[in-house]
Amino acid sequence: MASTSRTRTGRGRGRGSGSSSLPPPPSTLPLIIEEFFIVVYEDPLVKKVRTPKKIADYLDGKEPAKVYLRAADCGPRLWTVEVLFDGQGRMYLDKGWEKFAIAHGVDFGWFVHFKYEGDDVLTVKVFDGTMCRRYYYSDDEDTDDESDDDVKPCIHPL
């Protein structure tokens, strides 16, 4: 009868070859935060919105004074948003967030996804109450949003 060799599948407590193809546990990996999201639980037109605590922890010691939001698929326009750190480990998107929320129709119960693109620029994707992504376009080629009375909304095609 032919001899067959059996290999262990890695289940249980067997004696393996000593090498493991498993990745290191998450606690030993460096913390790199490039993406995060918020769920809008309060009035989105308030002056500030709180980001996840891990973002504030990650930025501890290198807190930006402002970030620039760019809606994905909505042209080159950058929305300047001041960043507030409250000294208690929390970070907020402050002045400028309200204009961004108005222009993109952000509403209660929506999901807003942020991706860090470098140079304090965050690309933003907005998901409505049905959890479907909203796609926008803009006829505004101007990237300067310093005028408080000139909030041109991005348009959501039907």
mmCIF file of C-alpha atoms in Angstrom:
data_model
loop_
_atom_site.group_PDB
_atom_site.id
_atom_site.type_symbol
_atom_site.label_atom_id
_atom_site.label_comp_id
_atom_site.label_asym_id
_atom_site.label_seq_id
_atom_site.Cartn_x
_atom_site.Cartn_y
_atom_site.Cartn_z
ATOM 1 C CA MET A 1 0.000 0.000 0.000
ATOM 2 C CA ALA A 2 1.316 3.460 -0.892
ATOM 3 C CA SER A 3 2.250 5.760 1.898
ATOM 4 C CA THR A 4 0.344 9.027 2.040
ATOM 5 C CA SER A 5 1.571 12.058 3.856
ATOM 6 C CA ARG A 6 -0.806 14.211 5.777
ATOM 7 C CA THR A 7 -0.394 17.891 6.324
ATOM 8 C CA ARG A 8 -1.954 19.793 9.125
ATOM 9 C CA THR A 9 -4.414 22.485 8.222
ATOM 10 C CA GLY A 10 -3.391 24.739 11.073
ATOM 11 C CA ARG A 11 -6.471 23.994 13.118
ATOM 12 C CA GLY A 12 -6.144 23.118 16.748
ATOM 13 C CA ARG A 13 -2.893 22.727 18.636
ATOM 14 C CA GLY A 14 -0.819 20.665 16.262
ATOM 15 C CA ARG A 15 2.899 20.751 15.832
ATOM 16 C CA GLY A 16 3.400 22.911 12.775
ATOM 17 C CA SER A 17 6.516 23.718 10.843
ATOM 18 C CA GLY A 18 7.092 26.825 12.939
ATOM 19 C CA SER A 19 6.326 29.328 10.195
ATOM 20 C CA SER A 20 2.995 31.074 10.154
ATOM 21 C CA SER A 21 1.329 32.886 7.311
ATOM 22 C CA LEU A 22 -0.926 34.773 9.694
ATOM 23 C CA PRO A 23 -0.496 38.550 9.852
ATOM 24 C CA PRO A 24 0.706 40.077 13.121
ATOM 25 C CA PRO A 25 -2.003 40.984 15.620
ATOM 26 C CA PRO A 26 -3.549 44.431 15.054
ATOM 27 C CA SER A 27 -2.003 45.856 18.218
ATOM 28 C CA THR A 28 1.493 45.443 16.715
ATOM 29 C CA LEU A 29 0.707 47.150 13.407
ATOM 30 C CA PRO A 30 1.363 50.886 13.014
ATOM 31 C CA LEU A 31 -1.764 53.028 13.216
ATOM 32 C CA ILE A 32 -2.389 54.670 9.871
ATOM 33 C CA ILE A 33 -5.651 56.493 9.444
ATOM 34 C CA GLU A 34 -6.542 57.471 5.915
ATOM 35 C CA GLU A 35 -10.316 57.045 5.988
ATOM 36 C CA PHE A 36 -13.111 57.569 8.483
ATOM 37 C CA PHE A 37 -16.806 58.311 8.508
ATOM 38 C CA ILE A 38 -19.396 60.086 10.560
ATOM 39 C CA VAL A 39 -23.084 59.415 10.876
ATOM 40 C CA VAL A 40 -25.089 62.614 11.141
ATOM 41 C CA TYR A 41 -27.063 62.154 14.381
ATOM 42 C CA GLU A 42 -27.700 65.831 14.994
ATOM 43 C CA ASP A 43 -28.646 68.821 12.887
ATOM 44 C CA PRO A 44 -25.992 68.833 10.124
ATOM 45 C CA LEU A 45 -26.221 72.598 9.880
ATOM 46 C CA VAL A 46 -24.686 73.162 13.293
ATOM 47 C CA LYS A 47 -21.387 74.983 13.248
ATOM 48 C CA LYS A 48 -19.299 71.910 14.073
ATOM 49 C CA VAL A 49 -19.338 68.150 13.810
ATOM 50 C CA ARG A 50 -17.261 65.725 15.882
ATOM 51 C CA THR A 51 -14.898 63.269 14.203
ATOM 52 C CA PRO A 52 -14.038 59.832 15.611
ATOM 53 C CA LYS A 53 -11.789 59.911 18.682
ATOM 54 C CA LYS A 54 -9.078 57.861 16.937
ATOM 55 C CA ILE A 55 -8.611 60.702 14.455
ATOM 56 C CA ALA A 56 -7.911 63.182 17.271
ATOM 57 C CA ASP A 57 -5.606 60.663 18.962
ATOM 58 C CA TYR A 58 -3.744 60.043 15.705
ATOM 59 C CA LEU A 59 -3.252 63.776 15.118
ATOM 60 C CA ASP A 60 -2.146 64.505 18.689
ATOM 61 C CA GLY A 61 0.845 66.845 18.489
ATOM 62 C CA LYS A 62 0.340 67.660 14.801
ATOM 63 C CA GLU A 63 -3.149 69.156 14.820
ATOM 64 C CA PRO A 64 -4.044 71.022 11.616
ATOM 65 C CA ALA A 65 -5.733 74.413 11.961
ATOM 66 C CA LYS A 66 -7.868 73.678 8.907
ATOM 67 C CA VAL A 67 -8.600 71.020 6.327
ATOM 68 C CA TYR A 68 -9.915 71.235 2.795
ATOM 69 C CA LEU A 69 -12.933 69.168 1.807
ATOM 70 C CA ARG A 70 -13.448 68.107 -1.793
ATOM 71 C CA ALA A 71 -16.650 66.298 -2.693
ATOM 72 C CA ALA A 72 -15.865 63.273 -4.818
ATOM 73 C CA ASP A 73 -17.113 63.805 -8.388
ATOM 74 C CA CYS A 74 -18.021 67.436 -7.743
ATOM 75 C CA GLY A 75 -15.321 69.344 -9.540
ATOM 76 C CA PRO A 76 -12.142 70.887 -8.223
ATOM 77 C CA ARG A 77 -13.691 73.092 -5.543
ATOM 78 C CA LEU A 78 -12.113 72.894 -2.098
ATOM 79 C CA TRP A 79 -14.135 73.850 0.962
ATOM 80 C CA THR A 80 -12.005 75.336 3.739
ATOM 81 C CA VAL A 81 -13.052 73.972 7.137
ATOM 82 C CA GLU A 82 -11.452 75.027 10.399
ATOM 83 C CA VAL A 83 -10.503 72.228 12.780
ATOM 84 C CA LEU A 84 -11.110 72.557 16.513
ATOM 85 C CA PHE A 85 -9.436 70.449 19.204
ATOM 86 C CA ASP A 86 -11.127 70.803 22.577
ATOM 87 C CA GLY A 87 -8.185 69.737 24.771
ATOM 88 C CA GLN A 88 -10.121 66.681 25.952
ATOM 89 C CA GLY A 89 -9.175 64.390 23.084
ATOM 90 C CA ARG A 90 -11.924 65.420 20.692
ATOM 91 C CA MET A 91 -11.643 66.961 17.240
ATOM 92 C CA TYR A 92 -14.360 68.871 15.407
ATOM 93 C CA LEU A 93 -14.898 70.130 11.874
ATOM 94 C CA ASP A 94 -15.890 73.673 12.736
ATOM 95 C CA LYS A 95 -16.306 76.890 10.727
ATOM 96 C CA GLY A 96 -16.902 76.021 7.086
ATOM 97 C CA TRP A 97 -18.591 72.662 7.752
ATOM 98 C CA GLU A 98 -22.037 74.260 7.699
ATOM 99 C CA LYS A 99 -21.465 75.690 4.192
ATOM 100 C CA PHE A 100 -20.263 72.300 2.938
ATOM 101 C CA ALA A 101 -23.299 70.555 4.482
ATOM 102 C CA ILE A 102 -25.734 73.063 2.938
ATOM 103 C CA ALA A 103 -24.151 72.827 -0.509
ATOM 104 C CA HIS A 104 -24.304 69.027 -0.466
ATOM 105 C CA GLY A 105 -27.720 68.705 1.141
ATOM 106 C CA VAL A 106 -26.405 66.691 4.090
ATOM 107 C CA ASP A 107 -29.303 65.676 6.303
ATOM 108 C CA PHE A 108 -30.060 63.881 9.560
ATOM 109 C CA GLY A 109 -29.205 60.170 9.444
ATOM 110 C CA TRP A 110 -26.778 60.470 6.541
ATOM 111 C CA PHE A 111 -23.372 58.819 6.388
ATOM 112 C CA VAL A 112 -20.377 60.972 5.369
ATOM 113 C CA HIS A 113 -17.135 59.234 4.377
ATOM 114 C CA PHE A 114 -13.792 61.049 4.448
ATOM 115 C CA LYS A 115 -10.541 59.960 2.804
ATOM 116 C CA TYR A 116 -7.255 61.740 3.468
ATOM 117 C CA GLU A 117 -5.547 62.656 0.190
ATOM 118 C CA GLY A 118 -2.519 64.496 1.609
ATOM 119 C CA ASP A 119 -1.817 68.198 2.177
ATOM 120 C CA ASP A 120 -4.796 68.417 4.581
ATOM 121 C CA VAL A 121 -7.248 67.576 1.755
ATOM 122 C CA LEU A 122 -10.104 65.184 2.490
ATOM 123 C CA THR A 123 -12.198 63.725 -0.300
ATOM 124 C CA VAL A 124 -15.783 63.325 0.859
ATOM 125 C CA LYS A 125 -18.482 60.876 -0.243
ATOM 126 C CA VAL A 126 -22.013 61.423 0.996
ATOM 127 C CA PHE A 127 -24.548 58.629 1.495
ATOM 128 C CA ASP A 128 -28.198 59.525 2.055
ATOM 129 C CA GLY A 129 -30.779 58.002 4.410
ATOM 130 C CA THR A 130 -31.267 55.016 2.103
ATOM 131 C CA MET A 131 -27.515 54.303 2.472
ATOM 132 C CA CYS A 132 -26.974 54.987 -1.228
ATOM 133 C CA ARG A 133 -24.186 57.249 -2.361
ATOM 134 C CA ARG A 134 -25.147 60.640 -3.697
ATOM 135 C CA TYR A 135 -23.309 61.706 -6.810
ATOM 136 C CA TYR A 136 -22.828 65.400 -7.431
ATOM 137 C CA TYR A 137 -21.632 67.589 -10.218
ATOM 138 C CA SER A 138 -20.780 71.235 -10.216
ATOM 139 C CA ASP A 139 -20.861 73.964 -12.807
ATOM 140 C CA ASP A 140 -18.625 76.058 -10.550
ATOM 141 C CA GLU A 141 -15.068 76.076 -11.876
ATOM 142 C CA ASP A 142 -13.939 78.514 -9.191
ATOM 143 C CA THR A 143 -11.966 76.871 -6.362
ATOM 144 C CA ASP A 144 -12.037 79.893 -4.066
ATOM 145 C CA ASP A 145 -14.741 79.554 -1.405
ATOM 146 C CA GLU A 146 -13.852 82.500 0.792
ATOM 147 C CA SER A 147 -17.099 84.419 0.173
ATOM 148 C CA ASP A 148 -19.622 83.652 2.914
ATOM 149 C CA ASP A 149 -22.580 84.802 0.818
ATOM 150 C CA ASP A 150 -21.636 82.741 -2.230
ATOM 151 C CA VAL A 151 -22.532 79.153 -1.329
ATOM 152 C CA LYS A 152 -23.131 77.443 -4.642
ATOM 153 C CA PRO A 153 -24.608 74.002 -4.092
ATOM 154 C CA CYS A 154 -23.339 70.945 -5.830
ATOM 155 C CA ILE A 155 -26.172 69.503 -7.823
ATOM 156 C CA HIS A 156 -27.437 65.991 -7.267
ATOM 157 C CA PRO A 157 -28.701 64.552 -10.550
ATOM 158 C CA LEU A 158 -32.034 62.743 -10.317
#
